[in-house]
Each structure stands twice: as C-alpha cells, then as structure tokens.
mmCIF file of C-alpha atoms in Angstrom:
data_model
loop_
_atom_site.group_PDB
_atom_site.id
_atom_site.type_symbol
_atom_site.label_atom_id
_atom_site.label_comp_id
_atom_site.label_asym_id
_atom_site.label_seq_id
_atom_site.Cartn_x
_atom_site.Cartn_y
_atom_site.Cartn_z
ATOM 1 C CA MET A 1 121.295 91.373 96.706
ATOM 2 C CA THR A 2 120.870 91.236 92.883
ATOM 3 C CA VAL A 3 121.735 94.451 91.199
ATOM 4 C CA LEU A 4 120.875 94.899 87.555
ATOM 5 C CA LYS A 5 122.973 96.823 85.089
ATOM 6 C CA VAL A 6 120.544 99.014 83.099
ATOM 7 C CA GLY A 7 121.076 100.977 79.765
ATOM 8 C CA ILE A 8 118.930 103.680 78.547
ATOM 9 C CA ILE A 9 118.586 104.314 74.806
ATOM 10 C CA GLY A 10 117.088 107.621 74.133
ATOM 11 C CA CYS A 11 117.586 110.425 76.919
ATOM 12 C CA GLY A 12 114.836 112.855 75.871
ATOM 13 C CA GLY A 13 111.662 113.779 77.648
ATOM 14 C CA ILE A 14 110.195 110.451 78.444
ATOM 15 C CA ALA A 15 113.572 109.245 79.972
ATOM 16 C CA ARG A 16 114.167 112.436 81.959
ATOM 17 C CA GLY A 17 110.513 112.710 83.242
ATOM 18 C CA LYS A 18 109.824 108.939 83.951
ATOM 19 C CA HIS A 19 112.614 106.291 83.469
ATOM 20 C CA PHE A 20 115.575 108.102 85.063
ATOM 21 C CA PRO A 21 114.034 109.330 88.249
ATOM 22 C CA SER A 22 111.892 106.154 88.608
ATOM 23 C CA LEU A 23 114.773 103.746 88.274
ATOM 24 C CA ALA A 24 116.951 105.933 90.651
ATOM 25 C CA GLN A 25 114.551 104.888 93.438
ATOM 26 C CA VAL A 26 114.930 101.129 92.692
ATOM 27 C CA LYS A 27 117.795 99.838 94.886
ATOM 28 C CA GLU A 28 118.284 96.735 92.744
ATOM 29 C CA VAL A 29 119.431 98.827 89.712
ATOM 30 C CA GLU A 30 122.473 100.599 88.537
ATOM 31 C CA MET A 31 122.192 102.874 85.532
ATOM 32 C CA VAL A 32 125.586 102.290 83.666
ATOM 33 C CA ALA A 33 124.850 103.289 79.985
ATOM 34 C CA PHE A 34 123.297 106.365 78.337
ATOM 35 C CA CYS A 35 122.618 106.656 74.591
ATOM 36 C CA ASP A 36 121.371 109.414 72.630
ATOM 37 C CA ILE A 37 121.977 110.838 69.131
ATOM 38 C CA VAL A 38 122.360 114.134 70.920
ATOM 39 C CA VAL A 39 125.225 113.198 73.142
ATOM 40 C CA GLU A 40 124.993 116.225 75.399
ATOM 41 C CA ARG A 41 121.588 114.700 76.509
ATOM 42 C CA ALA A 42 123.261 111.432 77.345
ATOM 43 C CA GLU A 43 126.114 113.230 79.137
ATOM 44 C CA GLU A 44 123.659 115.277 81.320
ATOM 45 C CA ALA A 45 121.792 112.019 82.246
ATOM 46 C CA GLN A 46 125.047 110.331 83.200
ATOM 47 C CA GLU A 47 126.243 113.151 85.273
ATOM 48 C CA GLN A 48 122.887 113.056 87.306
ATOM 49 C CA TYR A 49 122.060 109.323 87.373
ATOM 50 C CA GLY A 50 125.107 107.295 86.225
ATOM 51 C CA THR A 51 127.482 105.244 88.354
ATOM 52 C CA ALA A 52 131.135 106.164 88.503
ATOM 53 C CA ASP A 53 132.085 103.672 85.763
ATOM 54 C CA SER A 54 129.080 104.520 83.489
ATOM 55 C CA GLN A 55 129.528 105.242 79.773
ATOM 56 C CA VAL A 56 127.907 107.450 77.370
ATOM 57 C CA PHE A 57 127.161 106.548 73.674
ATOM 58 C CA SER A 58 125.661 108.228 70.471
ATOM 59 C CA ASP A 59 124.988 104.937 68.799
ATOM 60 C CA TYR A 60 123.005 102.179 70.340
ATOM 61 C CA LYS A 61 124.672 99.455 68.525
ATOM 62 C CA GLU A 62 128.056 100.511 69.949
ATOM 63 C CA MET A 63 126.349 100.486 73.432
ATOM 64 C CA LEU A 64 125.077 97.054 72.983
ATOM 65 C CA ALA A 65 128.347 95.749 71.757
ATOM 66 C CA ALA A 66 130.444 97.486 74.381
ATOM 67 C CA MET A 67 128.363 97.069 77.602
ATOM 68 C CA ASP A 68 127.518 93.962 79.518
ATOM 69 C CA LEU A 69 124.106 94.833 80.508
ATOM 70 C CA ASP A 70 121.115 93.122 82.038
ATOM 71 C CA VAL A 71 118.342 95.471 81.036
ATOM 72 C CA VAL A 72 117.752 98.055 78.298
ATOM 73 C CA HIS A 73 115.095 100.727 78.231
ATOM 74 C CA VAL A 74 114.068 102.044 74.834
ATOM 75 C CA CYS A 75 112.866 105.638 75.065
ATOM 76 C CA THR A 76 113.180 106.675 71.470
ATOM 77 C CA PRO A 77 110.688 107.855 68.745
ATOM 78 C CA ASN A 78 108.007 105.289 67.811
ATOM 79 C CA VAL A 79 109.570 104.403 64.440
ATOM 80 C CA SER A 80 112.746 102.961 66.125
ATOM 81 C CA HIS A 81 111.010 101.095 69.032
ATOM 82 C CA ALA A 82 111.078 97.693 67.150
ATOM 83 C CA GLU A 83 114.437 97.938 65.516
ATOM 84 C CA ILE A 84 116.228 98.838 68.965
ATOM 85 C CA SER A 85 114.305 96.581 71.049
ATOM 86 C CA ILE A 86 115.044 93.621 68.808
ATOM 87 C CA ALA A 87 118.713 94.438 68.748
ATOM 88 C CA ALA A 88 118.727 94.693 72.658
ATOM 89 C CA LEU A 89 116.980 91.322 72.996
ATOM 90 C CA GLU A 90 119.364 89.697 70.523
ATOM 91 C CA ALA A 91 122.178 91.127 72.650
ATOM 92 C CA GLY A 92 120.950 89.283 75.626
ATOM 93 C CA ASN A 93 119.005 91.984 77.396
ATOM 94 C CA HIS A 94 115.672 92.081 78.980
ATOM 95 C CA VAL A 95 113.886 95.070 77.414
ATOM 96 C CA MET A 96 111.329 97.590 78.540
ATOM 97 C CA CYS A 97 110.025 99.644 75.428
ATOM 98 C CA GLU A 98 108.194 102.862 75.938
ATOM 99 C CA LYS A 99 104.603 103.001 74.549
ATOM 100 C CA PRO A 100 103.253 102.375 71.843
ATOM 101 C CA MET A 101 104.915 98.930 71.464
ATOM 102 C CA ALA A 102 105.849 99.651 67.870
ATOM 103 C CA LYS A 103 104.653 101.788 65.020
ATOM 104 C CA THR A 104 103.147 98.764 63.132
ATOM 105 C CA THR A 105 101.645 95.478 64.175
ATOM 106 C CA ALA A 106 104.120 93.567 61.963
ATOM 107 C CA GLU A 107 107.053 95.165 64.024
ATOM 108 C CA ALA A 108 105.220 94.439 67.382
ATOM 109 C CA ARG A 109 104.914 90.724 66.290
ATOM 110 C CA GLU A 110 108.539 90.511 65.393
ATOM 111 C CA MET A 111 109.616 91.866 68.886
ATOM 112 C CA ILE A 112 107.522 89.167 70.499
ATOM 113 C CA GLU A 113 109.064 86.512 68.271
ATOM 114 C CA VAL A 114 112.494 87.537 69.049
ATOM 115 C CA ALA A 115 111.825 87.770 73.012
ATOM 116 C CA LYS A 116 110.436 84.259 72.882
ATOM 117 C CA ARG A 117 113.502 83.023 70.823
ATOM 118 C CA THR A 118 115.993 84.672 73.066
ATOM 119 C CA GLY A 119 114.288 83.733 76.288
ATOM 120 C CA LYS A 120 114.330 87.507 77.404
ATOM 121 C CA LYS A 121 111.608 89.408 79.000
ATOM 122 C CA LEU A 122 109.897 92.221 77.138
ATOM 123 C CA THR A 123 107.417 94.578 78.553
ATOM 124 C CA ILE A 124 105.792 97.998 77.379
ATOM 125 C CA GLY A 125 105.657 101.298 79.275
ATOM 126 C CA TYR A 126 102.051 101.481 80.294
ATOM 127 C CA GLN A 127 102.531 103.029 83.565
ATOM 128 C CA ASN A 128 98.917 103.968 84.177
ATOM 129 C CA ARG A 129 98.194 100.430 85.139
ATOM 130 C CA PHE A 130 100.185 101.135 88.230
ATOM 131 C CA ALA A 131 97.917 104.169 89.336
ATOM 132 C CA THR A 132 96.053 103.432 92.516
ATOM 133 C CA GLU A 133 92.643 103.758 91.023
ATOM 134 C CA SER A 134 93.717 101.479 88.091
ATOM 135 C CA ARG A 135 95.091 98.728 90.351
ATOM 136 C CA TYR A 136 91.902 98.926 92.532
ATOM 137 C CA LEU A 137 89.533 98.776 89.577
ATOM 138 C CA GLN A 138 91.466 95.833 88.031
ATOM 139 C CA GLU A 139 90.969 93.864 91.245
ATOM 140 C CA VAL A 140 87.228 94.721 91.303
ATOM 141 C CA CYS A 141 86.969 93.431 87.600
ATOM 142 C CA ALA A 142 88.993 90.353 88.151
ATOM 143 C CA ALA A 143 86.889 89.524 91.218
ATOM 144 C CA GLY A 144 83.755 89.582 88.827
ATOM 145 C CA GLU A 145 82.151 92.295 90.875
ATOM 146 C CA LEU A 146 80.987 94.140 87.733
ATOM 147 C CA GLY A 147 79.903 91.010 86.080
ATOM 148 C CA GLU A 148 80.551 90.599 82.378
ATOM 149 C CA ILE A 149 81.878 93.908 81.022
ATOM 150 C CA TYR A 150 80.220 94.086 77.706
ATOM 151 C CA SER A 151 80.753 97.759 76.863
ATOM 152 C CA ALA A 152 83.248 100.313 77.748
ATOM 153 C CA LYS A 153 84.734 103.709 76.760
ATOM 154 C CA ALA A 154 88.447 104.683 76.579
ATOM 155 C CA HIS A 155 89.140 108.295 77.143
ATOM 156 C CA ALA A 156 92.145 110.348 76.194
ATOM 157 C CA ILE A 157 90.767 113.829 75.507
ATOM 158 C CA ARG A 158 92.796 117.074 75.869
ATOM 159 C CA ARG A 159 91.154 120.361 74.844
ATOM 160 C CA ARG A 160 94.412 122.135 73.851
ATOM 161 C CA ALA A 161 97.612 120.335 74.813
ATOM 162 C CA VAL A 162 99.509 119.434 71.522
ATOM 163 C CA PRO A 163 103.127 118.508 72.181
ATOM 164 C CA THR A 164 105.141 120.780 69.936
ATOM 165 C CA TRP A 165 108.654 119.531 70.630
ATOM 166 C CA GLY A 166 110.576 116.600 69.270
ATOM 167 C CA VAL A 167 108.971 114.634 66.497
ATOM 168 C CA PHE A 168 105.378 114.415 68.073
ATOM 169 C CA LEU A 169 103.979 116.132 64.952
ATOM 170 C CA ASP A 170 105.862 113.961 62.501
ATOM 171 C CA GLU A 171 103.860 111.016 61.073
ATOM 172 C CA GLU A 172 106.854 109.259 59.555
ATOM 173 C CA ALA A 173 108.551 109.351 62.995
ATOM 174 C CA GLN A 174 105.661 108.587 65.202
ATOM 175 C CA GLY A 175 103.053 106.687 63.055
ATOM 176 C CA GLY A 176 100.301 109.041 64.207
ATOM 177 C CA GLY A 177 99.254 111.823 66.693
ATOM 178 C CA PRO A 178 97.010 111.553 69.744
ATOM 179 C CA LEU A 179 95.717 108.151 69.059
ATOM 180 C CA ILE A 180 99.072 106.402 69.084
ATOM 181 C CA ASP A 181 100.377 108.813 71.856
ATOM 182 C CA ILE A 182 97.659 109.054 74.593
ATOM 183 C CA GLY A 183 94.883 107.004 73.113
ATOM 184 C CA THR A 184 97.228 103.824 73.516
ATOM 185 C CA HIS A 185 97.220 104.442 77.314
ATOM 186 C CA ALA A 186 93.310 104.634 77.584
ATOM 187 C CA LEU A 187 92.926 101.590 75.315
ATOM 188 C CA ASP A 188 95.515 99.448 77.196
ATOM 189 C CA LEU A 189 93.752 100.256 80.516
ATOM 190 C CA THR A 190 90.292 99.309 79.045
ATOM 191 C CA LEU A 191 91.464 96.076 77.548
ATOM 192 C CA TRP A 192 93.210 95.200 80.844
ATOM 193 C CA MET A 193 89.957 95.868 82.841
ATOM 194 C CA MET A 194 87.911 93.835 80.484
ATOM 195 C CA ASP A 195 90.508 90.935 80.174
ATOM 196 C CA ASN A 196 89.426 90.809 76.635
ATOM 197 C CA TYR A 197 92.019 90.783 73.906
ATOM 198 C CA LYS A 198 90.229 89.307 70.871
ATOM 199 C CA PRO A 199 88.972 92.049 68.607
ATOM 200 C CA LYS A 200 86.773 91.253 65.604
ATOM 201 C CA TYR A 201 86.476 94.424 63.694
ATOM 202 C CA VAL A 202 87.108 98.199 63.938
ATOM 203 C CA VAL A 203 85.517 101.208 62.448
ATOM 204 C CA GLY A 204 87.558 104.397 62.913
ATOM 205 C CA LYS A 205 87.954 108.087 61.710
ATOM 206 C CA THR A 206 90.756 110.521 62.301
ATOM 207 C CA TYR A 207 90.626 114.293 61.924
ATOM 208 C CA HIS A 208 92.935 117.034 60.869
ATOM 209 C CA GLU A 209 91.014 120.075 61.638
ATOM 210 C CA LEU A 210 92.066 122.278 64.458
ATOM 211 C CA ALA A 211 95.853 121.318 63.296
ATOM 212 C CA LYS A 212 95.335 123.960 60.588
ATOM 213 C CA THR A 213 94.908 126.816 62.968
ATOM 214 C CA GLU A 214 97.430 129.561 63.067
ATOM 215 C CA ASN A 215 98.551 131.033 66.478
ATOM 216 C CA ALA A 216 96.509 128.492 68.280
ATOM 217 C CA ALA A 217 96.044 128.563 72.039
ATOM 218 C CA ASN A 218 98.043 125.616 73.355
ATOM 219 C CA ALA A 219 99.495 124.379 76.686
ATOM 220 C CA TRP A 220 102.977 124.407 75.101
ATOM 221 C CA GLY A 221 102.548 127.433 72.724
ATOM 222 C CA PRO A 222 101.199 127.656 69.284
ATOM 223 C CA TRP A 223 102.024 124.700 66.764
ATOM 224 C CA ASP A 224 103.188 125.235 63.182
ATOM 225 C CA PRO A 225 100.333 124.007 60.843
ATOM 226 C CA ALA A 226 102.855 123.118 58.317
ATOM 227 C CA GLU A 227 104.676 120.547 60.617
ATOM 228 C CA PHE A 228 101.411 119.154 62.095
ATOM 229 C CA THR A 229 101.307 116.160 59.841
ATOM 230 C CA VAL A 230 99.409 113.718 62.191
ATOM 231 C CA GLU A 231 95.785 113.848 63.268
ATOM 232 C CA ASP A 232 94.580 116.206 65.996
ATOM 233 C CA SER A 233 91.862 113.813 67.029
ATOM 234 C CA ALA A 234 90.607 110.382 66.410
ATOM 235 C CA PHE A 235 87.754 108.097 67.369
ATOM 236 C CA GLY A 236 87.262 104.337 67.013
ATOM 237 C CA PHE A 237 84.491 101.731 67.665
ATOM 238 C CA VAL A 238 85.822 98.270 68.348
ATOM 239 C CA VAL A 239 83.585 95.078 68.283
ATOM 240 C CA MET A 240 85.268 92.127 70.215
ATOM 241 C CA GLU A 241 84.649 88.279 69.219
ATOM 242 C CA ASN A 242 82.372 88.006 72.102
ATOM 243 C CA GLY A 243 80.077 90.801 71.305
ATOM 244 C CA ALA A 244 81.586 93.458 73.585
ATOM 245 C CA THR A 245 82.274 96.925 72.368
ATOM 246 C CA ILE A 246 84.898 99.816 73.142
ATOM 247 C CA TYR A 247 84.509 103.315 72.100
ATOM 248 C CA LEU A 248 87.878 104.967 71.978
ATOM 249 C CA GLU A 249 88.422 108.905 71.723
ATOM 250 C CA ALA A 250 91.671 110.613 71.605
ATOM 251 C CA SER A 251 92.607 114.202 70.998
ATOM 252 C CA TRP A 252 95.293 116.755 71.431
ATOM 253 C CA ALA A 253 93.090 119.599 70.342
ATOM 254 C CA LEU A 254 89.200 119.277 70.531
ATOM 255 C CA ASN A 255 86.498 122.058 71.193
ATOM 256 C CA SER A 256 85.322 120.048 74.312
ATOM 257 C CA LEU A 257 85.126 120.773 77.990
ATOM 258 C CA ASP A 258 84.933 117.068 78.725
ATOM 259 C CA VAL A 259 88.568 116.621 79.146
ATOM 260 C CA LYS A 260 90.013 113.398 80.575
ATOM 261 C CA GLU A 261 93.029 111.276 79.761
ATOM 262 C CA SER A 262 94.073 107.850 80.490
ATOM 263 C CA LYS A 263 90.742 106.999 81.977
ATOM 264 C CA THR A 264 88.038 104.327 81.176
ATOM 265 C CA THR A 265 84.498 103.837 81.723
ATOM 266 C CA LEU A 266 83.114 100.265 82.157
ATOM 267 C CA PHE A 267 79.649 98.891 81.734
ATOM 268 C CA GLY A 268 78.980 95.378 83.233
ATOM 269 C CA THR A 269 76.036 93.148 83.904
ATOM 270 C CA LYS A 270 76.383 93.499 87.772
ATOM 271 C CA GLY A 271 77.701 97.032 87.972
ATOM 272 C CA GLY A 272 79.717 99.794 86.375
ATOM 273 C CA ALA A 273 82.700 102.074 86.942
ATOM 274 C CA ASP A 274 84.130 105.417 85.821
ATOM 275 C CA MET A 275 87.206 107.485 86.485
ATOM 276 C CA ASN A 276 85.535 110.813 85.838
ATOM 277 C CA ASP A 277 86.029 112.215 89.279
ATOM 278 C CA GLY A 278 88.422 109.853 91.009
ATOM 279 C CA LEU A 279 86.982 106.393 90.836
ATOM 280 C CA THR A 280 83.317 105.516 91.345
ATOM 281 C CA ILE A 281 81.589 102.155 91.230
ATOM 282 C CA ASN A 282 77.933 102.024 90.622
ATOM 283 C CA GLY A 283 75.248 99.248 90.631
ATOM 284 C CA GLU A 284 71.932 98.051 92.030
ATOM 285 C CA ASP A 285 71.386 96.434 95.382
ATOM 286 C CA ARG A 286 68.238 94.868 96.717
ATOM 287 C CA GLY A 287 66.135 96.954 94.477
ATOM 288 C CA LEU A 288 68.014 100.270 95.005
ATOM 289 C CA LEU A 289 70.659 101.957 93.060
ATOM 290 C CA TYR A 290 73.894 102.816 94.689
ATOM 291 C CA GLU A 291 77.054 104.748 93.936
ATOM 292 C CA LYS A 292 80.447 104.016 95.828
ATOM 293 C CA LYS A 293 83.109 106.683 95.803
ATOM 294 C CA ILE A 294 86.658 105.162 96.394
ATOM 295 C CA GLU A 295 88.783 107.167 98.663
ATOM 296 C CA LEU A 296 92.074 107.129 96.796
ATOM 297 C CA GLU A 297 94.301 109.226 99.076
ATOM 298 C CA THR A 298 96.969 107.584 101.245
ATOM 299 C CA GLY A 299 96.431 109.897 104.128
ATOM 300 C CA GLY A 300 93.355 110.473 106.294
ATOM 301 C CA VAL A 301 95.119 112.426 108.842
ATOM 302 C CA ALA A 302 95.144 116.252 109.044
ATOM 303 C CA PHE A 303 98.231 117.852 107.528
ATOM 304 C CA TYR A 304 99.575 114.452 106.412
ATOM 305 C CA ASP A 305 99.212 113.140 102.838
ATOM 306 C CA GLY A 306 100.871 109.828 103.326
ATOM 307 C CA SER A 307 103.789 108.431 101.520
ATOM 308 C CA GLY A 308 102.262 106.750 98.484
ATOM 309 C CA ILE A 309 104.626 105.527 95.848
ATOM 310 C CA SER A 310 104.135 107.158 92.316
ATOM 311 C CA LYS A 311 102.787 104.962 89.441
ATOM 312 C CA GLU A 312 106.017 105.454 87.705
ATOM 313 C CA VAL A 313 108.159 104.022 90.517
ATOM 314 C CA LEU A 314 105.804 101.185 90.969
ATOM 315 C CA GLU A 315 106.060 100.242 87.280
ATOM 316 C CA ALA A 316 109.924 100.225 87.451
ATOM 317 C CA GLN A 317 110.028 98.357 90.827
ATOM 318 C CA SER A 318 107.486 95.811 89.359
ATOM 319 C CA TRP A 319 109.451 95.303 86.262
ATOM 320 C CA VAL A 320 112.826 94.849 87.917
ATOM 321 C CA ASP A 321 110.994 92.360 90.347
ATOM 322 C CA ALA A 322 109.702 90.342 87.416
ATOM 323 C CA ILE A 323 113.261 90.027 86.042
ATOM 324 C CA ILE A 324 114.978 89.189 89.458
ATOM 325 C CA ASN A 325 112.167 86.553 90.440
ATOM 326 C CA ASP A 326 111.686 85.278 86.876
ATOM 327 C CA THR A 327 107.956 86.069 86.704
ATOM 328 C CA GLU A 328 105.687 87.589 83.979
ATOM 329 C CA PRO A 329 105.721 91.341 83.864
ATOM 330 C CA VAL A 330 102.529 93.204 84.690
ATOM 331 C CA VAL A 331 102.194 94.455 80.899
ATOM 332 C CA LYS A 332 102.659 91.393 78.825
ATOM 333 C CA PRO A 333 103.870 92.092 75.241
ATOM 334 C CA GLU A 334 101.054 89.977 73.843
ATOM 335 C CA GLN A 335 98.633 92.383 75.414
ATOM 336 C CA ALA A 336 100.478 95.494 74.107
ATOM 337 C CA LEU A 337 100.400 93.855 70.652
ATOM 338 C CA VAL A 338 96.589 93.896 70.568
ATOM 339 C CA VAL A 339 96.560 97.584 71.438
ATOM 340 C CA THR A 340 98.874 98.271 68.473
ATOM 341 C CA GLU A 341 96.662 96.070 66.262
ATOM 342 C CA ILE A 342 93.501 98.197 67.211
ATOM 343 C CA LEU A 343 95.066 101.516 66.673
ATOM 344 C CA GLU A 344 96.532 100.412 63.449
ATOM 345 C CA ALA A 345 93.105 99.392 62.320
ATOM 346 C CA ILE A 346 91.431 102.682 63.422
ATOM 347 C CA TYR A 347 94.008 104.380 61.097
ATOM 348 C CA GLU A 348 93.437 102.010 58.296
ATOM 349 C CA SER A 349 89.634 102.293 58.680
ATOM 350 C CA SER A 350 89.866 106.008 58.485
ATOM 351 C CA LYS A 351 91.931 105.874 55.256
ATOM 352 C CA THR A 352 89.670 103.408 53.488
ATOM 353 C CA ASN A 353 86.301 104.560 55.044
ATOM 354 C CA ALA A 354 85.590 100.886 55.701
ATOM 355 C CA PRO A 355 85.591 98.528 58.657
ATOM 356 C CA VAL A 356 88.845 96.617 59.364
ATOM 357 C CA PHE A 357 88.412 92.967 60.232
ATOM 358 C CA PHE A 358 90.934 90.983 62.235
#
C-alpha cells in the first residue's frame, strides 16, 4: 500500500478542526511534519497526530528543506497562501491549500503556473463540495435534470457570528471579511453546480456598519470595533458570458433571520433546486408542479443513524486518491481561480462604485 508523507504548515483552528482529524482517518497517510510560528501549537499537533519520527518546525522553509515529503497542506492566513504553496510545489510536493486560493488573483494565477511547471497537483480546501446534498445536487445538474441553469444565488449569511480570534478581522492578513471567508464557499458551490466558469462582469458592494457596534451580541463574544478592519457584509451580482447570473450574499453580522451558509439556490429551464431545508428539487411535470424532498440521512432504521463519512474526511480521502491514482482532484485550481477573480472584482467594484469587467 502506498503511504504518503504529509507535512502541515499552520497548526491553528482550521488545521485542528479539519485537516488533522480528517487525515488521521485516511490509512494511506502519515503526518510527519508540523510547522507553526507558534511552535507550541505544532508540538501539540505532533503529540496527537504525528508518527514516532515526525518533526516540528517554526519556519516552513526549514521544513521543506529538511523533510522528504509527498504532500503539504497549507493552513495559514490568506496573505501567505500563495507564497507557501508555491514554495511547497517548487520543493516537489503536491499541495492542498485552504480556501480561499489566494488573497489576489495574480497570486492564484502564479500558483497554477508553478503547479503546471513542476508537474505537481494543487487543490483548494472547498470541503462543502463533499457534503451529501452537494454531491447529489451536482449529479442532478450534470445529468441535465434542471436544464440550463441561467440564474442562481450563493448564500453565506450569518446573523451574528463574527470570528474574533486570529487574524480574521485584519484586512491586510486576510484580504477581506465574510466575502472571502465564507462567501467563497457559497460561490464555489454555485459555480460547480452551474459548471460555468466564464464571468463577464461584476457589480458589488461591501458594508462596514454593524462592525462599529460596541459590546455586540456575537457567537464568540463581542468584537473590538477598532480591530474590525474588514467588511461585515458584502453583496455581489455576477453576469456570465452566456448571460447567466449569480447573486452572492455574505455576512458575519446582519440584521436578518434568513440565515444560511455554504448553500446555493438554482434556477434552470427544466427545474430548480434549493438547500434551504435540506435539499429540495422543484419543477413541472405533465402540467402540474412538483417538489421533491431528498432524504439525506444515511439511516432509515429506528435508533440507528447510519455510518456516513463526514465531508471533511471524504475531501481528504478524495485528495489522497487523486495523488495515488494520478487523477485530477475534485477541486481543480483553475476553478478556484475563478472564485478568487470574482471575489476580488466585488471588492474592486465596491471601492470604485463601478462594474468590473473581465
């Protein structure tokens, strides 16, 4: 059995919450290198997930030079995604970079260029593609059951859930707020369902209104308005080359009860779909309207919920399988690049009060 040696750069929340526990369930993987500028975090990860001969580093360049790795996972703030991913690719490693692909489109393009030049695989951490409802809906779309999807909505709305730790509120480190943080997931899902990666122009607007609130109600405790340098909400309208449209909404703090995150709504010529309450397909059949509610649970037997695999573990296993079998990853970097292009255009449109054309 092929066993891949994996190094993780950045041992903070996303690594602890997603990458470490998921990789630990993939039998073809050994986690042999842990890197973080806070070395204690790397040491904690090594103790829990590392092999007996695994090593800890505080400098990713030292890790790449010292270790003979197969794969590197980049779990750092957005500002360093491109720099570290490129260095890891140049060092001969396949790379999974956490979302978003990069802080800027130019950086994302360079990542793709280096991956092609080095012949190494590159993917981006859009794990919501691996949720049961997402995989089912994508098959429906690919089979043409909705017809041509000519309009869609990408939803990433939280009422009050501003991440107050790390560098989430720092525009320089992250490149933005909820749009680049969670809007990126909703947009990726929507583009994937539509199989449409050719935007024509974008109009967008970001807001920094509730961010000014002192002692605000928030899932993770009040934020400091002085440190809240990114938007609290953002909205974009995307027109594709073929005339299709996407409305994208993203917020960490919004006076709305219509809360939904990492979801999409699709409007096609033969039918529609939404993720508002599970997954529902709608359409018309023999002159009558119908709604089809998809049963997503793996169980069906009383007192037994089944043994479904989480989307995070499926993402990790799919990525490892693509490397071992030399196939394309589910999330192609060229697709993630278009997500970054659109997000960047929404920010630019908001700053200039004008459409941004591609």
